[in-house]
mmCIF file of C-alpha atoms in Angstrom:
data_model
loop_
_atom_site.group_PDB
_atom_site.id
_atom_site.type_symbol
_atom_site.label_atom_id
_atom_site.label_comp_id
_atom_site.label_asym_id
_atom_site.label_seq_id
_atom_site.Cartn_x
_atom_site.Cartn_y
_atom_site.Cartn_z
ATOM 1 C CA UNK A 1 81.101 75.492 109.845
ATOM 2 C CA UNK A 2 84.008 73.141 108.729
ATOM 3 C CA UNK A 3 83.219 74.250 105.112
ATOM 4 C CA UNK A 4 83.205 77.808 106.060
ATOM 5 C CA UNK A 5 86.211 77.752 107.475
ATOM 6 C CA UNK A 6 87.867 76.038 105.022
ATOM 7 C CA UNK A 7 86.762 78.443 102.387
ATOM 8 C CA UNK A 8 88.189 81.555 104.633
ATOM 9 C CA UNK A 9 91.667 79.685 104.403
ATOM 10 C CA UNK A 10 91.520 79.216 100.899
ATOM 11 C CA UNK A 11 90.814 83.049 100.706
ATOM 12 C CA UNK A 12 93.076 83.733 103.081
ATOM 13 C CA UNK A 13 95.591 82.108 102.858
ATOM 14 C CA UNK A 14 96.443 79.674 99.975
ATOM 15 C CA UNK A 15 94.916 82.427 97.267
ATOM 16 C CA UNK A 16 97.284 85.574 98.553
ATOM 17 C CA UNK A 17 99.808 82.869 98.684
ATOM 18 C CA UNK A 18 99.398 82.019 94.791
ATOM 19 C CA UNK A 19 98.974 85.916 93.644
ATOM 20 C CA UNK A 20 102.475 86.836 95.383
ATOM 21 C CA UNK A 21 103.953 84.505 93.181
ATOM 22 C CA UNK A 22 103.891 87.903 90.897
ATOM 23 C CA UNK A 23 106.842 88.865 93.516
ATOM 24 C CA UNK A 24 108.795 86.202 92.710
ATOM 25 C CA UNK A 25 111.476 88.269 90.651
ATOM 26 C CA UNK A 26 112.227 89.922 93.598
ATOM 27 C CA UNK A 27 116.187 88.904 94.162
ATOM 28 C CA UNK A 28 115.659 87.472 97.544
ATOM 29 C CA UNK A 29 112.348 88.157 98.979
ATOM 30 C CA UNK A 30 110.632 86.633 96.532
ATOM 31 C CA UNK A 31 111.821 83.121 97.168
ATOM 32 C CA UNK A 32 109.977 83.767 100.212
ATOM 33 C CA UNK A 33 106.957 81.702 100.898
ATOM 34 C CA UNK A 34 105.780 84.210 103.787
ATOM 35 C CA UNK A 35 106.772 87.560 101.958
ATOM 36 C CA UNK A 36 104.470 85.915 98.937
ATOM 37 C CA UNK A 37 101.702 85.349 101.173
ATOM 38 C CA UNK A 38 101.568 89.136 102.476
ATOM 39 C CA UNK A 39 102.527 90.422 99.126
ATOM 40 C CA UNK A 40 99.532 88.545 97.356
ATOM 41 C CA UNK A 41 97.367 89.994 100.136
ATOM 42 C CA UNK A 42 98.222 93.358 99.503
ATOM 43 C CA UNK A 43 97.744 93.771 96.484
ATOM 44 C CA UNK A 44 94.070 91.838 96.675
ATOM 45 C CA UNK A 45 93.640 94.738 98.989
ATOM 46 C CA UNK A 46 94.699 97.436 96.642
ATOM 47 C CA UNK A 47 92.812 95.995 94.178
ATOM 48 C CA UNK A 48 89.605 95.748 96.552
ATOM 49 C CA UNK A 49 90.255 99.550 97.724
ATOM 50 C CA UNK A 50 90.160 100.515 93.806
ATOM 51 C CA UNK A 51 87.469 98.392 92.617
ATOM 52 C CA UNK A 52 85.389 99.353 95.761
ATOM 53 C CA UNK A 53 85.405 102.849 96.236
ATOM 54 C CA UNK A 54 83.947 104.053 92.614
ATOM 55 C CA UNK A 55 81.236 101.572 93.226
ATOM 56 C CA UNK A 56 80.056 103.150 96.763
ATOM 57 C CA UNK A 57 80.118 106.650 95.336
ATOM 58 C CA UNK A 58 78.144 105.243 92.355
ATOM 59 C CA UNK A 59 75.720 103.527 94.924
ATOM 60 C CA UNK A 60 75.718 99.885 93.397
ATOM 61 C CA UNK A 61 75.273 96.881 94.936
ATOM 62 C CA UNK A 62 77.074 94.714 97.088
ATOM 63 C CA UNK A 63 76.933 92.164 94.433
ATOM 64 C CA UNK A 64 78.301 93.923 91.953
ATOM 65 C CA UNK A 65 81.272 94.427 93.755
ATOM 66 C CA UNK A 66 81.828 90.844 94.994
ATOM 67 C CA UNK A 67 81.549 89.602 91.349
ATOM 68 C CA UNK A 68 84.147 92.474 90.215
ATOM 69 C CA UNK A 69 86.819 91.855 93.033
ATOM 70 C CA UNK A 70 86.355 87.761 91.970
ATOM 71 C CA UNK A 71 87.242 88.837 88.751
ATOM 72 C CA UNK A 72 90.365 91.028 89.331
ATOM 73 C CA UNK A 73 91.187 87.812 91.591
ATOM 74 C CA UNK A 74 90.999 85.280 89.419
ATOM 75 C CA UNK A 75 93.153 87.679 86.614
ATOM 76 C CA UNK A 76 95.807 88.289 89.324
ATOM 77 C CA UNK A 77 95.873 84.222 89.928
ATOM 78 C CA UNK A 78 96.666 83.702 86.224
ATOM 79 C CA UNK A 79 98.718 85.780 85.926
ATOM 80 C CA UNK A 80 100.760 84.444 89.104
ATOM 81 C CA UNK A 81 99.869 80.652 87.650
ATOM 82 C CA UNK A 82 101.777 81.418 84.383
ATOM 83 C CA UNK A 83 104.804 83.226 86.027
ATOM 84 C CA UNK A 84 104.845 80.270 88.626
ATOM 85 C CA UNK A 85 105.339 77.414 85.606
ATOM 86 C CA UNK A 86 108.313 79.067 84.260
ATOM 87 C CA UNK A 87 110.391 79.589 87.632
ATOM 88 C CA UNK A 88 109.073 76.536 89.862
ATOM 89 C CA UNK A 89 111.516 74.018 88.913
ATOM 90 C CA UNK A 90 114.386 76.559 89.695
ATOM 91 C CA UNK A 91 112.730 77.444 92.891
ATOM 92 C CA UNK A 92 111.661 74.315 94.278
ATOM 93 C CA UNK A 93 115.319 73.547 94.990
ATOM 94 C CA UNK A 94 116.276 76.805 96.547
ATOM 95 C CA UNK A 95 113.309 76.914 99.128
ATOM 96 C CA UNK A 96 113.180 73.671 100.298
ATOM 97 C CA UNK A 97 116.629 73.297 100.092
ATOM 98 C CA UNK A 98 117.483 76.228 102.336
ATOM 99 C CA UNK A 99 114.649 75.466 104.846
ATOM 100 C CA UNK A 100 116.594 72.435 104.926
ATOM 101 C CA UNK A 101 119.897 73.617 105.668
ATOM 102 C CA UNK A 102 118.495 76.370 108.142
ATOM 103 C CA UNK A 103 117.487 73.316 110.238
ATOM 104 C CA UNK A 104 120.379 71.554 110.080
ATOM 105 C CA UNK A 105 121.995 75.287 111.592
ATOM 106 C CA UNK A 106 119.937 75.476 114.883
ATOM 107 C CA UNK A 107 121.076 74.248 117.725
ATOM 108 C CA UNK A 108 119.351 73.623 121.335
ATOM 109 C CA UNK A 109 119.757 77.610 122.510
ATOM 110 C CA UNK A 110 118.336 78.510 119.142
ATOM 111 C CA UNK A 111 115.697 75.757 119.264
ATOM 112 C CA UNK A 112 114.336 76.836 123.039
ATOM 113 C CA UNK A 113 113.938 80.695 121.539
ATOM 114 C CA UNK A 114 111.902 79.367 118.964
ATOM 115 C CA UNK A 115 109.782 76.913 121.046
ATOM 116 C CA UNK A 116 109.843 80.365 123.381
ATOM 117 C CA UNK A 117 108.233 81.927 120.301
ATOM 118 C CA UNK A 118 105.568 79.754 118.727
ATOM 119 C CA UNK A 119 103.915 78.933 122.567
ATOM 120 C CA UNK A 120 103.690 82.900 123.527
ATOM 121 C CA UNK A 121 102.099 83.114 119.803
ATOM 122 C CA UNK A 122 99.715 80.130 120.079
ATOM 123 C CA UNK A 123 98.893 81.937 123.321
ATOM 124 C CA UNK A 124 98.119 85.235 121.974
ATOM 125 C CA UNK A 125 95.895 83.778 119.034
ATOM 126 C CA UNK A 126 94.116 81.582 121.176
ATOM 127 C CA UNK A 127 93.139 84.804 123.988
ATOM 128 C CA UNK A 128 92.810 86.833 120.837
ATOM 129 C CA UNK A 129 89.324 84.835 119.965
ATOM 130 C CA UNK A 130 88.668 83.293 123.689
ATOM 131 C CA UNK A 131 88.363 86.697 124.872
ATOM 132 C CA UNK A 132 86.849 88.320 121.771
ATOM 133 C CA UNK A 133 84.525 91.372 123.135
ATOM 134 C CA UNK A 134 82.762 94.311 121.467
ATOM 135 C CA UNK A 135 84.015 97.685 121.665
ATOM 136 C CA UNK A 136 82.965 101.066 121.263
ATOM 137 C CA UNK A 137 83.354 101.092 117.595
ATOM 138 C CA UNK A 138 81.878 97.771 116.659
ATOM 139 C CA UNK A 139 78.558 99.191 117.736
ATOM 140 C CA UNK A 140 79.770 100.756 113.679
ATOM 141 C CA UNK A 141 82.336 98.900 111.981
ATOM 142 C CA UNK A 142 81.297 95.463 112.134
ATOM 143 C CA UNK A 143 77.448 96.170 112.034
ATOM 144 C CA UNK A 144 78.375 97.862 108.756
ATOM 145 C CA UNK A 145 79.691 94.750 107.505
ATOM 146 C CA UNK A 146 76.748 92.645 108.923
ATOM 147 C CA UNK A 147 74.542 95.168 106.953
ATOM 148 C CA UNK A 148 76.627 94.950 103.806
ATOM 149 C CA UNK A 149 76.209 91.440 104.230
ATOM 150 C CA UNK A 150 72.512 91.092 104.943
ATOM 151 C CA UNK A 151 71.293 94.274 102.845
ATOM 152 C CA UNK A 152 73.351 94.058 99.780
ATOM 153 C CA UNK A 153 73.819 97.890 99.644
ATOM 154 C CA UNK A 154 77.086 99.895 100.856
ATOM 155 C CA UNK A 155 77.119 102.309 103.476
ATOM 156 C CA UNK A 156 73.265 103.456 102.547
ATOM 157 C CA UNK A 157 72.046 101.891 105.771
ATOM 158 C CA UNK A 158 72.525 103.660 109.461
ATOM 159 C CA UNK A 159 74.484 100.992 110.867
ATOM 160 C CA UNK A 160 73.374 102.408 114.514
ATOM 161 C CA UNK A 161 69.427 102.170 113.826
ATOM 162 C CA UNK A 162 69.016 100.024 110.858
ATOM 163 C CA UNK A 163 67.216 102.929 108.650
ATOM 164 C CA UNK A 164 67.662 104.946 105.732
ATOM 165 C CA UNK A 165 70.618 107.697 105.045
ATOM 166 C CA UNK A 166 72.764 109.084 102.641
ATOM 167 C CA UNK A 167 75.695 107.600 101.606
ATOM 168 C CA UNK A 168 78.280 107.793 103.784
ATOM 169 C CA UNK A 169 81.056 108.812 101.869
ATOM 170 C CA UNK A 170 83.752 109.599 104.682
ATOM 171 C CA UNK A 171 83.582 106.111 105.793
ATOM 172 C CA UNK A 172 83.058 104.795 102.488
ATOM 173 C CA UNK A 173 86.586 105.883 101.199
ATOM 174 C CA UNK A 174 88.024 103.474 103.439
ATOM 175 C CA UNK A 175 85.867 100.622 102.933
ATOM 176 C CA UNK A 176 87.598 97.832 105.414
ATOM 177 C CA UNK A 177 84.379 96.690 106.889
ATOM 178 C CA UNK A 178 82.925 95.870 103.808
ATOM 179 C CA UNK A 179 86.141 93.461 102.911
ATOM 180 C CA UNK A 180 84.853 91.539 106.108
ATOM 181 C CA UNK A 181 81.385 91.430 104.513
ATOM 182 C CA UNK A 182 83.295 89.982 101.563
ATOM 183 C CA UNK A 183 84.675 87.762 103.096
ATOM 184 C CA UNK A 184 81.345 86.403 104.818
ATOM 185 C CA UNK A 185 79.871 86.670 101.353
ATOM 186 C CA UNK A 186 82.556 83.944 99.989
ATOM 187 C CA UNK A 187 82.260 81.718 102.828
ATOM 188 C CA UNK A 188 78.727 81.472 104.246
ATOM 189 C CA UNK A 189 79.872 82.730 107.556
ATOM 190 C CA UNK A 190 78.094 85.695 109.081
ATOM 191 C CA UNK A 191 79.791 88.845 109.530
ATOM 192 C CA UNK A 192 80.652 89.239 112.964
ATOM 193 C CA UNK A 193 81.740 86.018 113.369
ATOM 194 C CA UNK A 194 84.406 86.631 110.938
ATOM 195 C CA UNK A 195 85.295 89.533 112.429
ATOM 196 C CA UNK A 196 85.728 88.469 116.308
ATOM 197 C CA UNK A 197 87.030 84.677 115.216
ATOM 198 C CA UNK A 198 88.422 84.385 111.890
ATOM 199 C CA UNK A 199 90.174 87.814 111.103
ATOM 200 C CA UNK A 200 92.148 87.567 114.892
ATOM 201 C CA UNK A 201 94.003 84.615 113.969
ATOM 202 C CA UNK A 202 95.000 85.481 110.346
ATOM 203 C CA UNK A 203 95.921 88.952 111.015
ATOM 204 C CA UNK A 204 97.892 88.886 113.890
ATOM 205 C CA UNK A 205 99.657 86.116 112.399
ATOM 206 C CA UNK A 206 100.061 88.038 109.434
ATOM 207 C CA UNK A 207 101.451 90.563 111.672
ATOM 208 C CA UNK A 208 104.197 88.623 113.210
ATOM 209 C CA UNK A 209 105.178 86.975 109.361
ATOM 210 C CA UNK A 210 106.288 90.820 108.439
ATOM 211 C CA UNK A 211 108.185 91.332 111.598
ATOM 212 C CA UNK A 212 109.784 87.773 110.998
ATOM 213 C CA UNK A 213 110.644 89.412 108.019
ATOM 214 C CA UNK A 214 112.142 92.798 109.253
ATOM 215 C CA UNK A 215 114.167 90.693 111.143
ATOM 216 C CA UNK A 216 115.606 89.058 108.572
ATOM 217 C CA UNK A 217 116.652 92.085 106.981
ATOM 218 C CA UNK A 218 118.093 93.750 110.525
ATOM 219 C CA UNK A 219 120.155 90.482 111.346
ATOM 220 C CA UNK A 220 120.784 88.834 108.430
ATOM 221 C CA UNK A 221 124.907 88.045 109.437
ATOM 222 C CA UNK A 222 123.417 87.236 112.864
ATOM 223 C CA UNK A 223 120.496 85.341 112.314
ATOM 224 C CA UNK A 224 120.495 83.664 115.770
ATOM 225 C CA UNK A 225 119.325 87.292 117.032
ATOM 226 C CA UNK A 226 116.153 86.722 115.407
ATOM 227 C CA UNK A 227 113.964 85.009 117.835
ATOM 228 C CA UNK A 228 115.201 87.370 120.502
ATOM 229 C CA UNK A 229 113.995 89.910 118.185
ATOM 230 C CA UNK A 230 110.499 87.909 118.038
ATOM 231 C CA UNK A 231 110.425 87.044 121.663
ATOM 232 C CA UNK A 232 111.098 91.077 122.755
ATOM 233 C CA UNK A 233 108.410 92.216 120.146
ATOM 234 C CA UNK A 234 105.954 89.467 121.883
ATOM 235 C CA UNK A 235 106.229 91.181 125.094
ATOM 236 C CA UNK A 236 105.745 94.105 124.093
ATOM 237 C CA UNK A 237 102.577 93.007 122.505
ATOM 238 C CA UNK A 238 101.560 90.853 125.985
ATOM 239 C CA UNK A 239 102.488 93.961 128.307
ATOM 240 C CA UNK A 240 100.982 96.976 125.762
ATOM 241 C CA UNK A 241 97.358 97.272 127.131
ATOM 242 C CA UNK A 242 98.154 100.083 129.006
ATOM 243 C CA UNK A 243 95.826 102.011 127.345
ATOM 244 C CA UNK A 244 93.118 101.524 124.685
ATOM 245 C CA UNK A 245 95.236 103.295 121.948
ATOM 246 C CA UNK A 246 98.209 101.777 121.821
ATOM 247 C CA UNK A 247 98.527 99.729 118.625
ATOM 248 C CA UNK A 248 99.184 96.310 120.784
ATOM 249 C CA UNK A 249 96.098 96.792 122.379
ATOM 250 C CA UNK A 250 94.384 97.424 118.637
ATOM 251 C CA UNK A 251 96.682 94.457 117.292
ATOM 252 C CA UNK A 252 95.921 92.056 119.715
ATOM 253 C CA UNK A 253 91.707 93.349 120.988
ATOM 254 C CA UNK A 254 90.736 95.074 117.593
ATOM 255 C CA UNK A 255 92.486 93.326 115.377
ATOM 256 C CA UNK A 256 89.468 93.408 113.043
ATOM 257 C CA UNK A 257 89.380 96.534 112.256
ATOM 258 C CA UNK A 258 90.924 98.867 109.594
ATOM 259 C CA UNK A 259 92.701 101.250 112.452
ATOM 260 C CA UNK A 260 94.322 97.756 113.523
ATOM 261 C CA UNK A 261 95.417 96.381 110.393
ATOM 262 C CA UNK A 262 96.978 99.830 109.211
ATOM 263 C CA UNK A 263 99.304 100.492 112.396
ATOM 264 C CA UNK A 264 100.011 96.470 112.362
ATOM 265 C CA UNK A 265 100.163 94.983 109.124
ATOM 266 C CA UNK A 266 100.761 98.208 106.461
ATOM 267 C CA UNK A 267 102.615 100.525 107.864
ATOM 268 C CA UNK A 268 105.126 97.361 108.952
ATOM 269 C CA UNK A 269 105.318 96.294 105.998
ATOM 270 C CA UNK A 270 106.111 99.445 104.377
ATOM 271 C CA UNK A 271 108.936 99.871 106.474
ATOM 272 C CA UNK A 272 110.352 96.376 105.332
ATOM 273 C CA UNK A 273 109.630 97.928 101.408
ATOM 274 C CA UNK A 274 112.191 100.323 102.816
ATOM 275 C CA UNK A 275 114.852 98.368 104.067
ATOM 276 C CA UNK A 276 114.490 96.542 100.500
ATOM 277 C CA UNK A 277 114.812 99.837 98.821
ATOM 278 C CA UNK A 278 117.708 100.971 100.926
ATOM 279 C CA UNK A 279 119.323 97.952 100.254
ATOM 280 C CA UNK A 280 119.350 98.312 96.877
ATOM 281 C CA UNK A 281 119.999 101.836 97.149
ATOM 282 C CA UNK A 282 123.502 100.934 98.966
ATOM 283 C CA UNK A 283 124.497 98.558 96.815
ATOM 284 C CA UNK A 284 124.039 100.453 93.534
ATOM 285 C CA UNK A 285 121.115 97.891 91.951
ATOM 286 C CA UNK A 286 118.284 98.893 89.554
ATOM 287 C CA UNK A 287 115.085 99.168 91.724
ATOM 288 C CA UNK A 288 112.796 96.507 90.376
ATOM 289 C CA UNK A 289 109.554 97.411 88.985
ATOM 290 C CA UNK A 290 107.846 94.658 91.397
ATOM 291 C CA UNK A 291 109.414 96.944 94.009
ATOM 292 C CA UNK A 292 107.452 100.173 93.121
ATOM 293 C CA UNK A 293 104.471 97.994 92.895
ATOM 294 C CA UNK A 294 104.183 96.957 95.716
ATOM 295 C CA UNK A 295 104.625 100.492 97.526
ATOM 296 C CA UNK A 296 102.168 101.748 94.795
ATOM 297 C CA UNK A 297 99.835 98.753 96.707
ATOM 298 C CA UNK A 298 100.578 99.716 100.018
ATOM 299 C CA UNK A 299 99.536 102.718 99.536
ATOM 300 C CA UNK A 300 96.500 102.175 98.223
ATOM 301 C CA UNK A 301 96.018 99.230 100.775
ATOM 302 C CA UNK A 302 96.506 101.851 103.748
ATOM 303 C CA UNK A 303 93.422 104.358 102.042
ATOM 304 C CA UNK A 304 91.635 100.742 102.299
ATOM 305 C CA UNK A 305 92.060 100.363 106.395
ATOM 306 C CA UNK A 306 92.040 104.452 107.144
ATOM 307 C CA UNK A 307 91.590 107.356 105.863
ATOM 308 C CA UNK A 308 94.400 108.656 107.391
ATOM 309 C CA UNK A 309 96.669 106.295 105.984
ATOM 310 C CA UNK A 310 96.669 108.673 103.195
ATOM 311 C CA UNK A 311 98.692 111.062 105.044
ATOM 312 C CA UNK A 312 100.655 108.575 107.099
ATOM 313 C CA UNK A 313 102.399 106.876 104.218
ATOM 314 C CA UNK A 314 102.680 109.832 102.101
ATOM 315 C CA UNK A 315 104.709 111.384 104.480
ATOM 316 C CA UNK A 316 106.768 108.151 105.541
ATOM 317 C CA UNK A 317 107.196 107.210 101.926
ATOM 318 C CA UNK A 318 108.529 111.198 101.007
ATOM 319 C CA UNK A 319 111.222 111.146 103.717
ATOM 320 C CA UNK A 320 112.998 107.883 103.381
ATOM 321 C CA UNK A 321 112.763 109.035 99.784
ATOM 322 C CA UNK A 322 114.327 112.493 99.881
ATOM 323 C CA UNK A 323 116.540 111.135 102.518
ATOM 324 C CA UNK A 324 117.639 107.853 100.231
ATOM 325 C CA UNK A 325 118.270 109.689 97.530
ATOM 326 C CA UNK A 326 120.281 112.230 98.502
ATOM 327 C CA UNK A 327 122.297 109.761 101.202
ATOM 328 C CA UNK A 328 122.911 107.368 98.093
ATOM 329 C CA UNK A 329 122.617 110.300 95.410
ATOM 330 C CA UNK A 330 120.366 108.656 93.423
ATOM 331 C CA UNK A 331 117.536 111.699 92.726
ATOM 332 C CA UNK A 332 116.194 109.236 90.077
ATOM 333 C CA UNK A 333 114.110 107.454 92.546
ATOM 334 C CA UNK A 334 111.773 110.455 94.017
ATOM 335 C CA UNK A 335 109.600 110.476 90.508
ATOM 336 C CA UNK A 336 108.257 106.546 90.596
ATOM 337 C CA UNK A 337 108.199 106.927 94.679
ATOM 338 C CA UNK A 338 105.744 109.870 93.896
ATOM 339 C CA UNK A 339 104.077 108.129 91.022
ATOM 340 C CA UNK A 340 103.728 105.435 94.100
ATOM 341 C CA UNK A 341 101.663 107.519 96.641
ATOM 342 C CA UNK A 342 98.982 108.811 94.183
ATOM 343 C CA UNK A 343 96.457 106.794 95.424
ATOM 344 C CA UNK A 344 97.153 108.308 98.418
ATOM 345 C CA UNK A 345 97.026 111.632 97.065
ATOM 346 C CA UNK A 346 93.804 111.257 95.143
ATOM 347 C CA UNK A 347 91.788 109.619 98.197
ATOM 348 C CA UNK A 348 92.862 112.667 100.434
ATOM 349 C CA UNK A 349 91.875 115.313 97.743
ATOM 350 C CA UNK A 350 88.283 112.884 97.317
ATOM 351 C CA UNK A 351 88.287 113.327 101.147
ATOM 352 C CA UNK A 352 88.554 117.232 101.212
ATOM 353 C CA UNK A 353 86.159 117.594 98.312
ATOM 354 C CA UNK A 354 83.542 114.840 99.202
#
């Protein structure tokens, strides 16, 4: 179990981590160590989407595609590994340096919030796994991805009787569950377990990184607003269970599954993509390359969780658009923002004609 878990964290955590050192040319947010973390994981989960989905419609194995995604991992890591060498001796001064002085800035109000803040999230991670339960749609999602697992086929197997049918292509264009059999491929660790244990933890925390980070952006000349804006977000979270749809109640109960980790984890993130842009936008810069690629990944990481993330960020990504550019009157912006949401474009049209 110890070397199961271990291997999850390395997966998890420490190799996302390493990838979004691709980011790191990013003016500010890539000096981050937790925007490098998500940004790494997002594009492992563009890259799993695209790697994926041609291999379900093609009916291969399970196998084939763990071997392929290890492969487009191990590339990305390189490529992050070489980057890294050049720029870590720069950057090993400004990160630790600044964590440094940010300490030396607190004082007790601000250190109270913060305590405040770690306990109510060590609380919700703990009840998050100590009161783990099955829902409706795990009777589907995560017996897919103990079937994936166990079977080595993709979405050929009725995941409600355990017998033969045809592929499943309309769940099989958003292939979440069978990351979660990847990841109990890598590790050992069965399905499910990963789902109702593991995935909780990670995610949420994941969850509350990006907001961390939105609130960087929002309060930047008043930084001691930001574990207010933490704490009020928390209860929010603790007090949203008033019905089964809200997206505390998937965040927090059903964190595991795609639904969950598109309303939570993409969709907040691709609002913080547009406070970057904006930014930029206002103050006249060149929009980095790195920038566009990582909305090109979110948008092929929300296809990943739902198939209705197509539409979602298509439509999110094609206002702030229109209205950035005309606000800041820079039209030049709407063709790579467009060039950004084909994924999302060509899943919907596989969708309609699949």
């Amino acid at each position: 179990m110890v070397g199961q878990l271990l291997i999850l964290l390395l997966v998890l955590l420490l190799i996302p981590f390493v990838i979004g050192g691709v980011f790191a040319g990013l003016e500010r947010e890539g000096k981050s160590l937790l925007f490098r973390w998500i940004g790494g994981q997002v594009l492992l989960w563009a890259g799993f989407q695209l790697l994926c989905v041609p291999l379900i419609l093609r009916e291969r194995s399970f196998g084939s595609l763990v071997a392929a995604f290890w492969g487009y991992t191990a590339a990305l890591l390189l490529l992050a590994v070489a980057k890294g060498i050049k720029r870590w001796s720069g950057e090993r001064k400004v990160i630790f340096g600044s964590f440094r002085s940010g300490l030396r800035k607190l004082q007790l109000t601000d250190l109270i919030l913060w305590a405040a803040f770690w306990s109510i999230l060590l609380f919700q991670l703990v009840q998050s796994v100590r009161l783990a339960y099955a829902d409706g749609d795990d009777a589907y999602y995560v017996a897919v991805s103990s079937i994936t697992q166990n079977s080595n086929t993709m979405y050929s197997i009725l995941a409600y009787t355990g017998g033969g049918t045809e592929l499943d292509i309309r769940h099989g264009l958003a292939p979440f569950p069978i990351w979660i059999s990847f990841l109990g491929r890598s590790s050992g660790m069965p399905a499910a377990m990963v789902a109702h244990v593991v995935l909780p933890v990670v995610l949420i925390a994941m969850t509350y990184a990006i907001f961390y980070l939105i609130g960087l952006r929002l309060f930047e000349e008043k930084d001691r607003r930001l574990p207010l804006f933490l704490l009020f977000t928390e209860l929010l979270v603790l007090f949203g269970n008033y019905s089964i749809y809200t997206p505390e109640n998937f965040m927090i109960a059903r964190s595991r599954q795609g639904k969950a980790a598109l309303g939570n984890i993409v969709i907040p993130f691709l609002i913080l993509l547009f406070l970057l842009l904006l930014k930029e936008l206002q103050e006249k810069k060149q929009i980095s390359p790195l920038l566009y690629l990582l909305f090109c990944a979110a948008a092929a990481t929300g296809c990943l969780c739902s198939t209705l993330g197509a539409l979602l960020i298509c439509m999110a990504v094609g206002i702030v658009g229109l209205l950035g550019s005309i606000s800041y009157r820079r039209p030049g912006i709407l063709a790579p923002l467009a060039v950004c949401c084909m994924p999302c474009v060509f899943y919907a049209l596989m969708y309609l004609i699949l």
